[in-house]
Amino acid sequence: MFHVKHLVFILLFPLLSSAQGSFTLKDTPLIVKLEVDQTIKAHVDRELIKSGLSNEEREFFYWVNYLRKNPPQFYTDCILPFLKQFPEANGKEAKSLQKDLLSSPKLNLLSFSAAATDAAKIHCADLALKQNNIGHNSSDGKNFSTRMRLAGITKCAAENIYTGKNEPLLSLIMLLLDLGLEVPGHRKNLLAPWYNLMGLSMQTHRSMKRIVLVQIFSCS
């Protein structure tokens, strides 16, 4: 069995809070058969043309915007197939996710942020290569707000961190579910209408058994 741990965090200005959770899924790939949304693909291609993101990072960018374009449709297209394949995840968090997605309005698509991506790359490398735990502080002691200020992100910001299997859609779903957490802060972050920019980085953990994903939201 492949142990998928999702340790996801959110920090917001000016009020800072954090949470984490973990969950184990059976070791099978998530299979979701959908036609590519050409509107979102065109948006992603345009935004990421000079981004230098990997294929997996581009795919994650696509799925986040697929979610935001129509949250109720995302539930039907992606969450239901996920729960059918992984019934062990069909608990209270899945029920609250159903309620939140089906009641959510359509949201603005997120654009690429070079500043947020640079900050995500730095922290992702630090977590993957230097640190023993997943968190928002860097190995040299910088907290989240300090890291954002150094990146030039001062209006608003939030950060999600995932570690586990290298499947972009699965990563997003685990962030949305917030399994084991009383407050679904990461889900609220993904569905927040005030963010319009996103940066991210996905890097292989030094154990070579999982990836670390850092996702940073900001406002223009």
mmCIF file with all atom_site columns, C-alpha atoms in Angstrom:
data_model
loop_
_atom_site.group_PDB
_atom_site.id
_atom_site.type_symbol
_atom_site.label_atom_id
_atom_site.label_alt_id
_atom_site.label_comp_id
_atom_site.label_asym_id
_atom_site.label_entity_id
_atom_site.label_seq_id
_atom_site.pdbx_PDB_ins_code
_atom_site.Cartn_x
_atom_site.Cartn_y
_atom_site.Cartn_z
_atom_site.occupancy
_atom_site.B_iso_or_equiv
_atom_site.pdbx_formal_charge
_atom_site.auth_seq_id
_atom_site.auth_comp_id
_atom_site.auth_asym_id
_atom_site.auth_atom_id
_atom_site.pdbx_PDB_model_num
ATOM 1   C CA . MET A 1 1   ? 0.000   0.000  0.000   1.00 0.00 ? 1   MET A CA 1
ATOM 2   C CA . PHE A 1 2   ? 1.220   3.458  -0.905  1.00 0.00 ? 2   PHE A CA 1
ATOM 3   C CA . HIS A 1 3   ? 0.859   5.833  2.009   1.00 0.00 ? 3   HIS A CA 1
ATOM 4   C CA . VAL A 1 4   ? -0.429  9.168  0.834   1.00 0.00 ? 4   VAL A CA 1
ATOM 5   C CA . LYS A 1 5   ? 0.023   11.804 3.469   1.00 0.00 ? 5   LYS A CA 1
ATOM 6   C CA . HIS A 1 6   ? -1.473  15.153 2.812   1.00 0.00 ? 6   HIS A CA 1
ATOM 7   C CA . LEU A 1 7   ? -0.159  17.817 5.079   1.00 0.00 ? 7   LEU A CA 1
ATOM 8   C CA . VAL A 1 8   ? -1.789  21.015 3.963   1.00 0.00 ? 8   VAL A CA 1
ATOM 9   C CA . PHE A 1 9   ? -1.592  24.427 5.479   1.00 0.00 ? 9   PHE A CA 1
ATOM 10  C CA . ILE A 1 10  ? -3.063  27.872 5.074   1.00 0.00 ? 10  ILE A CA 1
ATOM 11  C CA . LEU A 1 11  ? -1.865  31.205 6.347   1.00 0.00 ? 11  LEU A CA 1
ATOM 12  C CA . LEU A 1 12  ? -3.639  34.482 5.666   1.00 0.00 ? 12  LEU A CA 1
ATOM 13  C CA . PHE A 1 13  ? -2.749  38.117 6.275   1.00 0.00 ? 13  PHE A CA 1
ATOM 14  C CA . PRO A 1 14  ? -3.269  39.622 8.780   1.00 0.00 ? 14  PRO A CA 1
ATOM 15  C CA . LEU A 1 15  ? -4.615  36.742 10.863  1.00 0.00 ? 15  LEU A CA 1
ATOM 16  C CA . LEU A 1 16  ? -2.336  33.707 10.821  1.00 0.00 ? 16  LEU A CA 1
ATOM 17  C CA . SER A 1 17  ? -3.572  30.174 11.394  1.00 0.00 ? 17  SER A CA 1
ATOM 18  C CA . SER A 1 18  ? -2.372  26.704 10.469  1.00 0.00 ? 18  SER A CA 1
ATOM 19  C CA . ALA A 1 19  ? -3.608  23.143 10.380  1.00 0.00 ? 19  ALA A CA 1
ATOM 20  C CA . GLN A 1 20  ? -2.538  19.769 9.113   1.00 0.00 ? 20  GLN A CA 1
ATOM 21  C CA . GLY A 1 21  ? -3.946  16.347 8.487   1.00 0.00 ? 21  GLY A CA 1
ATOM 22  C CA . SER A 1 22  ? -2.961  12.989 7.044   1.00 0.00 ? 22  SER A CA 1
ATOM 23  C CA . PHE A 1 23  ? -4.773  10.145 5.335   1.00 0.00 ? 23  PHE A CA 1
ATOM 24  C CA . THR A 1 24  ? -3.873  6.879  3.640   1.00 0.00 ? 24  THR A CA 1
ATOM 25  C CA . LEU A 1 25  ? -5.333  5.830  0.282   1.00 0.00 ? 25  LEU A CA 1
ATOM 26  C CA . LYS A 1 26  ? -4.971  2.532  -1.529  1.00 0.00 ? 26  LYS A CA 1
ATOM 27  C CA . ASP A 1 27  ? -2.158  2.440  -4.066  1.00 0.00 ? 27  ASP A CA 1
ATOM 28  C CA . THR A 1 28  ? -4.054  2.857  -7.317  1.00 0.00 ? 28  THR A CA 1
ATOM 29  C CA . PRO A 1 29  ? -3.987  5.791  -9.738  1.00 0.00 ? 29  PRO A CA 1
ATOM 30  C CA . LEU A 1 30  ? -6.952  8.134  -9.827  1.00 0.00 ? 30  LEU A CA 1
ATOM 31  C CA . ILE A 1 31  ? -8.773  7.700  -13.143 1.00 0.00 ? 31  ILE A CA 1
ATOM 32  C CA . VAL A 1 32  ? -11.005 10.535 -14.331 1.00 0.00 ? 32  VAL A CA 1
ATOM 33  C CA . LYS A 1 33  ? -12.015 10.522 -17.984 1.00 0.00 ? 33  LYS A CA 1
ATOM 34  C CA . LEU A 1 34  ? -12.945 13.995 -19.173 1.00 0.00 ? 34  LEU A CA 1
ATOM 35  C CA . GLU A 1 35  ? -12.549 16.003 -22.330 1.00 0.00 ? 35  GLU A CA 1
ATOM 36  C CA . VAL A 1 36  ? -10.135 18.905 -22.019 1.00 0.00 ? 36  VAL A CA 1
ATOM 37  C CA . ASP A 1 37  ? -11.892 22.188 -21.312 1.00 0.00 ? 37  ASP A CA 1
ATOM 38  C CA . GLN A 1 38  ? -10.586 24.282 -24.203 1.00 0.00 ? 38  GLN A CA 1
ATOM 39  C CA . THR A 1 39  ? -11.365 27.600 -22.507 1.00 0.00 ? 39  THR A CA 1
ATOM 40  C CA . ILE A 1 40  ? -9.306  26.705 -19.475 1.00 0.00 ? 40  ILE A CA 1
ATOM 41  C CA . LYS A 1 41  ? -6.559  25.135 -21.585 1.00 0.00 ? 41  LYS A CA 1
ATOM 42  C CA . ALA A 1 42  ? -6.262  28.349 -23.620 1.00 0.00 ? 42  ALA A CA 1
ATOM 43  C CA . HIS A 1 43  ? -6.076  30.364 -20.391 1.00 0.00 ? 43  HIS A CA 1
ATOM 44  C CA . VAL A 1 44  ? -3.419  28.068 -18.920 1.00 0.00 ? 44  VAL A CA 1
ATOM 45  C CA . ASP A 1 45  ? -1.377  28.006 -22.125 1.00 0.00 ? 45  ASP A CA 1
ATOM 46  C CA . ARG A 1 46  ? -1.470  31.800 -22.301 1.00 0.00 ? 46  ARG A CA 1
ATOM 47  C CA . GLU A 1 47  ? -0.576  32.296 -18.650 1.00 0.00 ? 47  GLU A CA 1
ATOM 48  C CA . LEU A 1 48  ? 2.193   29.705 -18.516 1.00 0.00 ? 48  LEU A CA 1
ATOM 49  C CA . ILE A 1 49  ? 3.838   30.235 -21.897 1.00 0.00 ? 49  ILE A CA 1
ATOM 50  C CA . LYS A 1 50  ? 7.037   31.586 -20.295 1.00 0.00 ? 50  LYS A CA 1
ATOM 51  C CA . SER A 1 51  ? 6.574   30.187 -16.793 1.00 0.00 ? 51  SER A CA 1
ATOM 52  C CA . GLY A 1 52  ? 8.995   27.268 -16.999 1.00 0.00 ? 52  GLY A CA 1
ATOM 53  C CA . LEU A 1 53  ? 6.590   25.061 -15.036 1.00 0.00 ? 53  LEU A CA 1
ATOM 54  C CA . SER A 1 54  ? 6.785   21.290 -15.401 1.00 0.00 ? 54  SER A CA 1
ATOM 55  C CA . ASN A 1 55  ? 4.022   19.244 -17.011 1.00 0.00 ? 55  ASN A CA 1
ATOM 56  C CA . GLU A 1 56  ? 2.738   18.208 -13.588 1.00 0.00 ? 56  GLU A CA 1
ATOM 57  C CA . GLU A 1 57  ? 2.725   21.791 -12.348 1.00 0.00 ? 57  GLU A CA 1
ATOM 58  C CA . ARG A 1 58  ? 0.882   22.923 -15.483 1.00 0.00 ? 58  ARG A CA 1
ATOM 59  C CA . GLU A 1 59  ? -1.660  20.159 -14.937 1.00 0.00 ? 59  GLU A CA 1
ATOM 60  C CA . PHE A 1 60  ? -2.219  21.246 -11.347 1.00 0.00 ? 60  PHE A CA 1
ATOM 61  C CA . PHE A 1 61  ? -2.692  24.838 -12.577 1.00 0.00 ? 61  PHE A CA 1
ATOM 62  C CA . TYR A 1 62  ? -5.282  23.545 -15.048 1.00 0.00 ? 62  TYR A CA 1
ATOM 63  C CA . TRP A 1 63  ? -7.242  21.586 -12.434 1.00 0.00 ? 63  TRP A CA 1
ATOM 64  C CA . VAL A 1 64  ? -7.349  24.480 -9.964  1.00 0.00 ? 64  VAL A CA 1
ATOM 65  C CA . ASN A 1 65  ? -8.899  26.639 -12.662 1.00 0.00 ? 65  ASN A CA 1
ATOM 66  C CA . TYR A 1 66  ? -11.219 23.807 -13.716 1.00 0.00 ? 66  TYR A CA 1
ATOM 67  C CA . LEU A 1 67  ? -12.439 23.808 -10.118 1.00 0.00 ? 67  LEU A CA 1
ATOM 68  C CA . ARG A 1 68  ? -12.905 27.558 -9.988  1.00 0.00 ? 68  ARG A CA 1
ATOM 69  C CA . LYS A 1 69  ? -14.678 27.855 -13.341 1.00 0.00 ? 69  LYS A CA 1
ATOM 70  C CA . ASN A 1 70  ? -17.582 25.737 -12.100 1.00 0.00 ? 70  ASN A CA 1
ATOM 71  C CA . PRO A 1 71  ? -17.302 24.182 -8.601  1.00 0.00 ? 71  PRO A CA 1
ATOM 72  C CA . PRO A 1 72  ? -20.564 22.177 -8.868  1.00 0.00 ? 72  PRO A CA 1
ATOM 73  C CA . GLN A 1 73  ? -19.387 20.688 -12.167 1.00 0.00 ? 73  GLN A CA 1
ATOM 74  C CA . PHE A 1 74  ? -16.023 19.836 -10.589 1.00 0.00 ? 74  PHE A CA 1
ATOM 75  C CA . TYR A 1 75  ? -17.877 17.887 -7.926  1.00 0.00 ? 75  TYR A CA 1
ATOM 76  C CA . THR A 1 76  ? -19.703 15.855 -10.557 1.00 0.00 ? 76  THR A CA 1
ATOM 77  C CA . ASP A 1 77  ? -16.747 15.418 -12.883 1.00 0.00 ? 77  ASP A CA 1
ATOM 78  C CA . CYS A 1 78  ? -13.958 14.786 -10.388 1.00 0.00 ? 78  CYS A CA 1
ATOM 79  C CA . ILE A 1 79  ? -15.089 14.267 -6.801  1.00 0.00 ? 79  ILE A CA 1
ATOM 80  C CA . LEU A 1 80  ? -17.716 11.619 -7.508  1.00 0.00 ? 80  LEU A CA 1
ATOM 81  C CA . PRO A 1 81  ? -15.304 9.431  -9.553  1.00 0.00 ? 81  PRO A CA 1
ATOM 82  C CA . PHE A 1 82  ? -12.684 9.892  -6.816  1.00 0.00 ? 82  PHE A CA 1
ATOM 83  C CA . LEU A 1 83  ? -15.088 8.760  -4.073  1.00 0.00 ? 83  LEU A CA 1
ATOM 84  C CA . LYS A 1 84  ? -16.150 5.773  -6.160  1.00 0.00 ? 84  LYS A CA 1
ATOM 85  C CA . GLN A 1 85  ? -12.525 4.675  -6.560  1.00 0.00 ? 85  GLN A CA 1
ATOM 86  C CA . PHE A 1 86  ? -11.505 5.554  -2.984  1.00 0.00 ? 86  PHE A CA 1
ATOM 87  C CA . PRO A 1 87  ? -14.579 4.906  -0.776  1.00 0.00 ? 87  PRO A CA 1
ATOM 88  C CA . GLU A 1 88  ? -12.335 5.076  2.288   1.00 0.00 ? 88  GLU A CA 1
ATOM 89  C CA . ALA A 1 89  ? -12.333 8.868  1.816   1.00 0.00 ? 89  ALA A CA 1
ATOM 90  C CA . ASN A 1 90  ? -16.134 9.127  1.779   1.00 0.00 ? 90  ASN A CA 1
ATOM 91  C CA . GLY A 1 91  ? -16.632 10.474 5.278   1.00 0.00 ? 91  GLY A CA 1
ATOM 92  C CA . LYS A 1 92  ? -17.845 13.674 6.891   1.00 0.00 ? 92  LYS A CA 1
ATOM 93  C CA . GLU A 1 93  ? -15.306 15.766 4.994   1.00 0.00 ? 93  GLU A CA 1
ATOM 94  C CA . ALA A 1 94  ? -16.632 14.457 1.677   1.00 0.00 ? 94  ALA A CA 1
ATOM 95  C CA . LYS A 1 95  ? -20.157 15.381 2.755   1.00 0.00 ? 95  LYS A CA 1
ATOM 96  C CA . SER A 1 96  ? -19.166 18.925 3.662   1.00 0.00 ? 96  SER A CA 1
ATOM 97  C CA . LEU A 1 97  ? -17.197 19.225 0.422   1.00 0.00 ? 97  LEU A CA 1
ATOM 98  C CA . GLN A 1 98  ? -20.293 18.225 -1.526  1.00 0.00 ? 98  GLN A CA 1
ATOM 99  C CA . LYS A 1 99  ? -22.267 20.963 0.204   1.00 0.00 ? 99  LYS A CA 1
ATOM 100 C CA . ASP A 1 100 ? -19.587 23.603 -0.357  1.00 0.00 ? 100 ASP A CA 1
ATOM 101 C CA . LEU A 1 101 ? -18.959 22.823 -4.020  1.00 0.00 ? 101 LEU A CA 1
ATOM 102 C CA . LEU A 1 102 ? -22.608 22.497 -4.989  1.00 0.00 ? 102 LEU A CA 1
ATOM 103 C CA . SER A 1 103 ? -23.410 25.836 -3.367  1.00 0.00 ? 103 SER A CA 1
ATOM 104 C CA . SER A 1 104 ? -20.339 27.693 -4.615  1.00 0.00 ? 104 SER A CA 1
ATOM 105 C CA . PRO A 1 105 ? -20.720 30.291 -7.382  1.00 0.00 ? 105 PRO A CA 1
ATOM 106 C CA . LYS A 1 106 ? -18.483 30.352 -10.411 1.00 0.00 ? 106 LYS A CA 1
ATOM 107 C CA . LEU A 1 107 ? -15.152 32.004 -9.603  1.00 0.00 ? 107 LEU A CA 1
ATOM 108 C CA . ASN A 1 108 ? -12.566 33.973 -11.524 1.00 0.00 ? 108 ASN A CA 1
ATOM 109 C CA . LEU A 1 109 ? -9.767  31.979 -13.121 1.00 0.00 ? 109 LEU A CA 1
ATOM 110 C CA . LEU A 1 110 ? -6.374  32.380 -11.467 1.00 0.00 ? 110 LEU A CA 1
ATOM 111 C CA . SER A 1 111 ? -3.516  33.929 -13.399 1.00 0.00 ? 111 SER A CA 1
ATOM 112 C CA . PHE A 1 112 ? 0.154   33.046 -13.087 1.00 0.00 ? 112 PHE A CA 1
ATOM 113 C CA . SER A 1 113 ? 2.293   34.926 -10.581 1.00 0.00 ? 113 SER A CA 1
ATOM 114 C CA . ALA A 1 114 ? 6.042   34.827 -11.122 1.00 0.00 ? 114 ALA A CA 1
ATOM 115 C CA . ALA A 1 115 ? 6.654   36.281 -7.649  1.00 0.00 ? 115 ALA A CA 1
ATOM 116 C CA . ALA A 1 116 ? 4.472   33.676 -5.947  1.00 0.00 ? 116 ALA A CA 1
ATOM 117 C CA . THR A 1 117 ? 6.067   30.899 -7.992  1.00 0.00 ? 117 THR A CA 1
ATOM 118 C CA . ASP A 1 118 ? 9.587   32.016 -7.065  1.00 0.00 ? 118 ASP A CA 1
ATOM 119 C CA . ALA A 1 119 ? 8.586   32.035 -3.397  1.00 0.00 ? 119 ALA A CA 1
ATOM 120 C CA . ALA A 1 120 ? 6.956   28.607 -3.771  1.00 0.00 ? 120 ALA A CA 1
ATOM 121 C CA . LYS A 1 121 ? 10.074  27.163 -5.420  1.00 0.00 ? 121 LYS A CA 1
ATOM 122 C CA . ILE A 1 122 ? 12.338  28.380 -2.640  1.00 0.00 ? 122 ILE A CA 1
ATOM 123 C CA . HIS A 1 123 ? 10.154  27.010 0.127   1.00 0.00 ? 123 HIS A CA 1
ATOM 124 C CA . CYS A 1 124 ? 9.367   23.780 -1.689  1.00 0.00 ? 124 CYS A CA 1
ATOM 125 C CA . ALA A 1 125 ? 13.086  23.044 -2.161  1.00 0.00 ? 125 ALA A CA 1
ATOM 126 C CA . ASP A 1 126 ? 13.709  23.850 1.490   1.00 0.00 ? 126 ASP A CA 1
ATOM 127 C CA . LEU A 1 127 ? 10.972  21.437 2.621   1.00 0.00 ? 127 LEU A CA 1
ATOM 128 C CA . ALA A 1 128 ? 11.941  18.704 0.182   1.00 0.00 ? 128 ALA A CA 1
ATOM 129 C CA . LEU A 1 129 ? 15.674  18.771 0.759   1.00 0.00 ? 129 LEU A CA 1
ATOM 130 C CA . LYS A 1 130 ? 16.464  20.257 4.166   1.00 0.00 ? 130 LYS A CA 1
ATOM 131 C CA . GLN A 1 131 ? 13.595  19.948 6.628   1.00 0.00 ? 131 GLN A CA 1
ATOM 132 C CA . ASN A 1 132 ? 12.239  16.957 8.517   1.00 0.00 ? 132 ASN A CA 1
ATOM 133 C CA . ASN A 1 133 ? 8.740   18.395 8.943   1.00 0.00 ? 133 ASN A CA 1
ATOM 134 C CA . ILE A 1 134 ? 6.260   20.172 6.728   1.00 0.00 ? 134 ILE A CA 1
ATOM 135 C CA . GLY A 1 135 ? 5.566   23.757 7.746   1.00 0.00 ? 135 GLY A CA 1
ATOM 136 C CA . HIS A 1 136 ? 5.583   27.404 6.769   1.00 0.00 ? 136 HIS A CA 1
ATOM 137 C CA . ASN A 1 137 ? 8.834   28.396 8.409   1.00 0.00 ? 137 ASN A CA 1
ATOM 138 C CA . SER A 1 138 ? 12.018  28.131 6.395   1.00 0.00 ? 138 SER A CA 1
ATOM 139 C CA . SER A 1 139 ? 15.004  26.200 7.696   1.00 0.00 ? 139 SER A CA 1
ATOM 140 C CA . ASP A 1 140 ? 16.727  29.508 8.457   1.00 0.00 ? 140 ASP A CA 1
ATOM 141 C CA . GLY A 1 141 ? 13.824  30.694 10.615  1.00 0.00 ? 141 GLY A CA 1
ATOM 142 C CA . LYS A 1 142 ? 11.810  32.923 8.288   1.00 0.00 ? 142 LYS A CA 1
ATOM 143 C CA . ASN A 1 143 ? 8.069   32.706 8.903   1.00 0.00 ? 143 ASN A CA 1
ATOM 144 C CA . PHE A 1 144 ? 5.377   32.874 6.239   1.00 0.00 ? 144 PHE A CA 1
ATOM 145 C CA . SER A 1 145 ? 4.747   36.605 6.432   1.00 0.00 ? 145 SER A CA 1
ATOM 146 C CA . THR A 1 146 ? 8.480   37.340 6.206   1.00 0.00 ? 146 THR A CA 1
ATOM 147 C CA . ARG A 1 147 ? 8.857   35.061 3.209   1.00 0.00 ? 147 ARG A CA 1
ATOM 148 C CA . MET A 1 148 ? 5.972   36.802 1.452   1.00 0.00 ? 148 MET A CA 1
ATOM 149 C CA . ARG A 1 149 ? 7.339   40.268 2.137   1.00 0.00 ? 149 ARG A CA 1
ATOM 150 C CA . LEU A 1 150 ? 10.735  39.242 0.785   1.00 0.00 ? 150 LEU A CA 1
ATOM 151 C CA . ALA A 1 151 ? 8.960   37.975 -2.343  1.00 0.00 ? 151 ALA A CA 1
ATOM 152 C CA . GLY A 1 152 ? 7.230   41.348 -2.766  1.00 0.00 ? 152 GLY A CA 1
ATOM 153 C CA . ILE A 1 153 ? 3.778   39.939 -1.929  1.00 0.00 ? 153 ILE A CA 1
ATOM 154 C CA . THR A 1 154 ? 2.183   42.385 0.493   1.00 0.00 ? 154 THR A CA 1
ATOM 155 C CA . LYS A 1 155 ? -1.538  42.805 -0.349  1.00 0.00 ? 155 LYS A CA 1
ATOM 156 C CA . CYS A 1 156 ? -2.824  39.361 0.544   1.00 0.00 ? 156 CYS A CA 1
ATOM 157 C CA . ALA A 1 157 ? -1.453  35.849 0.510   1.00 0.00 ? 157 ALA A CA 1
ATOM 158 C CA . ALA A 1 158 ? -2.179  32.276 1.496   1.00 0.00 ? 158 ALA A CA 1
ATOM 159 C CA . GLU A 1 159 ? -0.188  29.061 1.276   1.00 0.00 ? 159 GLU A CA 1
ATOM 160 C CA . ASN A 1 160 ? -1.213  25.426 0.909   1.00 0.00 ? 160 ASN A CA 1
ATOM 161 C CA . ILE A 1 161 ? 1.304   22.620 1.281   1.00 0.00 ? 161 ILE A CA 1
ATOM 162 C CA . TYR A 1 162 ? 0.718   19.026 0.203   1.00 0.00 ? 162 TYR A CA 1
ATOM 163 C CA . THR A 1 163 ? 3.000   16.046 0.380   1.00 0.00 ? 163 THR A CA 1
ATOM 164 C CA . GLY A 1 164 ? 2.154   12.659 -1.091  1.00 0.00 ? 164 GLY A CA 1
ATOM 165 C CA . LYS A 1 165 ? 1.617   10.942 -4.400  1.00 0.00 ? 165 LYS A CA 1
ATOM 166 C CA . ASN A 1 166 ? 2.624   12.761 -7.582  1.00 0.00 ? 166 ASN A CA 1
ATOM 167 C CA . GLU A 1 167 ? -0.823  13.106 -9.166  1.00 0.00 ? 167 GLU A CA 1
ATOM 168 C CA . PRO A 1 168 ? -1.928  16.730 -9.707  1.00 0.00 ? 168 PRO A CA 1
ATOM 169 C CA . LEU A 1 169 ? -5.681  16.125 -9.602  1.00 0.00 ? 169 LEU A CA 1
ATOM 170 C CA . LEU A 1 170 ? -5.379  13.847 -6.574  1.00 0.00 ? 170 LEU A CA 1
ATOM 171 C CA . SER A 1 171 ? -3.284  16.505 -4.838  1.00 0.00 ? 171 SER A CA 1
ATOM 172 C CA . LEU A 1 172 ? -5.995  19.093 -5.426  1.00 0.00 ? 172 LEU A CA 1
ATOM 173 C CA . ILE A 1 173 ? -8.761  16.789 -4.202  1.00 0.00 ? 173 ILE A CA 1
ATOM 174 C CA . MET A 1 174 ? -6.853  16.009 -1.012  1.00 0.00 ? 174 MET A CA 1
ATOM 175 C CA . LEU A 1 175 ? -6.440  19.730 -0.396  1.00 0.00 ? 175 LEU A CA 1
ATOM 176 C CA . LEU A 1 176 ? -10.170 20.236 -0.918  1.00 0.00 ? 176 LEU A CA 1
ATOM 177 C CA . LEU A 1 177 ? -11.183 17.383 1.383   1.00 0.00 ? 177 LEU A CA 1
ATOM 178 C CA . ASP A 1 178 ? -9.096  18.575 4.341   1.00 0.00 ? 178 ASP A CA 1
ATOM 179 C CA . LEU A 1 179 ? -9.344  15.071 5.791   1.00 0.00 ? 179 LEU A CA 1
ATOM 180 C CA . GLY A 1 180 ? -8.993  14.950 9.550   1.00 0.00 ? 180 GLY A CA 1
ATOM 181 C CA . LEU A 1 181 ? -9.355  18.699 9.994   1.00 0.00 ? 181 LEU A CA 1
ATOM 182 C CA . GLU A 1 182 ? -12.222 20.390 11.807  1.00 0.00 ? 182 GLU A CA 1
ATOM 183 C CA . VAL A 1 183 ? -11.959 23.604 9.759   1.00 0.00 ? 183 VAL A CA 1
ATOM 184 C CA . PRO A 1 184 ? -11.586 23.178 5.965   1.00 0.00 ? 184 PRO A CA 1
ATOM 185 C CA . GLY A 1 185 ? -9.293  26.183 5.584   1.00 0.00 ? 185 GLY A CA 1
ATOM 186 C CA . HIS A 1 186 ? -7.488  24.915 2.493   1.00 0.00 ? 186 HIS A CA 1
ATOM 187 C CA . ARG A 1 187 ? -10.779 24.347 0.718   1.00 0.00 ? 187 ARG A CA 1
ATOM 188 C CA . LYS A 1 188 ? -11.943 27.843 1.610   1.00 0.00 ? 188 LYS A CA 1
ATOM 189 C CA . ASN A 1 189 ? -8.673  29.171 0.285   1.00 0.00 ? 189 ASN A CA 1
ATOM 190 C CA . LEU A 1 190 ? -9.111  27.381 -3.044  1.00 0.00 ? 190 LEU A CA 1
ATOM 191 C CA . LEU A 1 191 ? -12.646 28.743 -3.339  1.00 0.00 ? 191 LEU A CA 1
ATOM 192 C CA . ALA A 1 192 ? -11.881 32.285 -2.164  1.00 0.00 ? 192 ALA A CA 1
ATOM 193 C CA . PRO A 1 193 ? -13.083 34.890 -4.691  1.00 0.00 ? 193 PRO A CA 1
ATOM 194 C CA . TRP A 1 194 ? -10.561 37.566 -3.692  1.00 0.00 ? 194 TRP A CA 1
ATOM 195 C CA . TYR A 1 195 ? -7.476  35.778 -5.013  1.00 0.00 ? 195 TYR A CA 1
ATOM 196 C CA . ASN A 1 196 ? -6.624  36.239 -8.670  1.00 0.00 ? 196 ASN A CA 1
ATOM 197 C CA . LEU A 1 197 ? -2.992  35.094 -8.798  1.00 0.00 ? 197 LEU A CA 1
ATOM 198 C CA . MET A 1 198 ? -1.289  31.798 -8.060  1.00 0.00 ? 198 MET A CA 1
ATOM 199 C CA . GLY A 1 199 ? 2.215   30.409 -7.984  1.00 0.00 ? 199 GLY A CA 1
ATOM 200 C CA . LEU A 1 200 ? 3.297   26.844 -7.301  1.00 0.00 ? 200 LEU A CA 1
ATOM 201 C CA . SER A 1 201 ? 6.130   24.391 -7.159  1.00 0.00 ? 201 SER A CA 1
ATOM 202 C CA . MET A 1 202 ? 6.184   20.581 -7.106  1.00 0.00 ? 202 MET A CA 1
ATOM 203 C CA . GLN A 1 203 ? 9.466   18.892 -6.183  1.00 0.00 ? 203 GLN A CA 1
ATOM 204 C CA . THR A 1 204 ? 10.548  15.368 -5.313  1.00 0.00 ? 204 THR A CA 1
ATOM 205 C CA . HIS A 1 205 ? 11.218  14.806 -1.635  1.00 0.00 ? 205 HIS A CA 1
ATOM 206 C CA . ARG A 1 206 ? 14.713  13.610 -0.782  1.00 0.00 ? 206 ARG A CA 1
ATOM 207 C CA . SER A 1 207 ? 13.216  10.256 0.244   1.00 0.00 ? 207 SER A CA 1
ATOM 208 C CA . MET A 1 208 ? 12.284  9.777  -3.448  1.00 0.00 ? 208 MET A CA 1
ATOM 209 C CA . LYS A 1 209 ? 8.955   8.316  -2.253  1.00 0.00 ? 209 LYS A CA 1
ATOM 210 C CA . ARG A 1 210 ? 6.730   11.382 -2.536  1.00 0.00 ? 210 ARG A CA 1
ATOM 211 C CA . ILE A 1 211 ? 6.518   14.929 -3.762  1.00 0.00 ? 211 ILE A CA 1
ATOM 212 C CA . VAL A 1 212 ? 6.099   18.221 -1.972  1.00 0.00 ? 212 VAL A CA 1
ATOM 213 C CA . LEU A 1 213 ? 3.729   20.792 -3.465  1.00 0.00 ? 213 LEU A CA 1
ATOM 214 C CA . VAL A 1 214 ? 3.677   24.424 -2.362  1.00 0.00 ? 214 VAL A CA 1
ATOM 215 C CA . GLN A 1 215 ? 0.824   26.585 -3.644  1.00 0.00 ? 215 GLN A CA 1
ATOM 216 C CA . ILE A 1 216 ? 0.735   30.330 -2.995  1.00 0.00 ? 216 ILE A CA 1
ATOM 217 C CA . PHE A 1 217 ? -2.220  32.593 -3.703  1.00 0.00 ? 217 PHE A CA 1
ATOM 218 C CA . SER A 1 218 ? -2.038  36.384 -3.929  1.00 0.00 ? 218 SER A CA 1
ATOM 219 C CA . CYS A 1 219 ? -3.903  39.464 -5.109  1.00 0.00 ? 219 CYS A CA 1
ATOM 220 C CA . SER A 1 220 ? -2.876  41.964 -7.765  1.00 0.00 ? 220 SER A CA 1
#
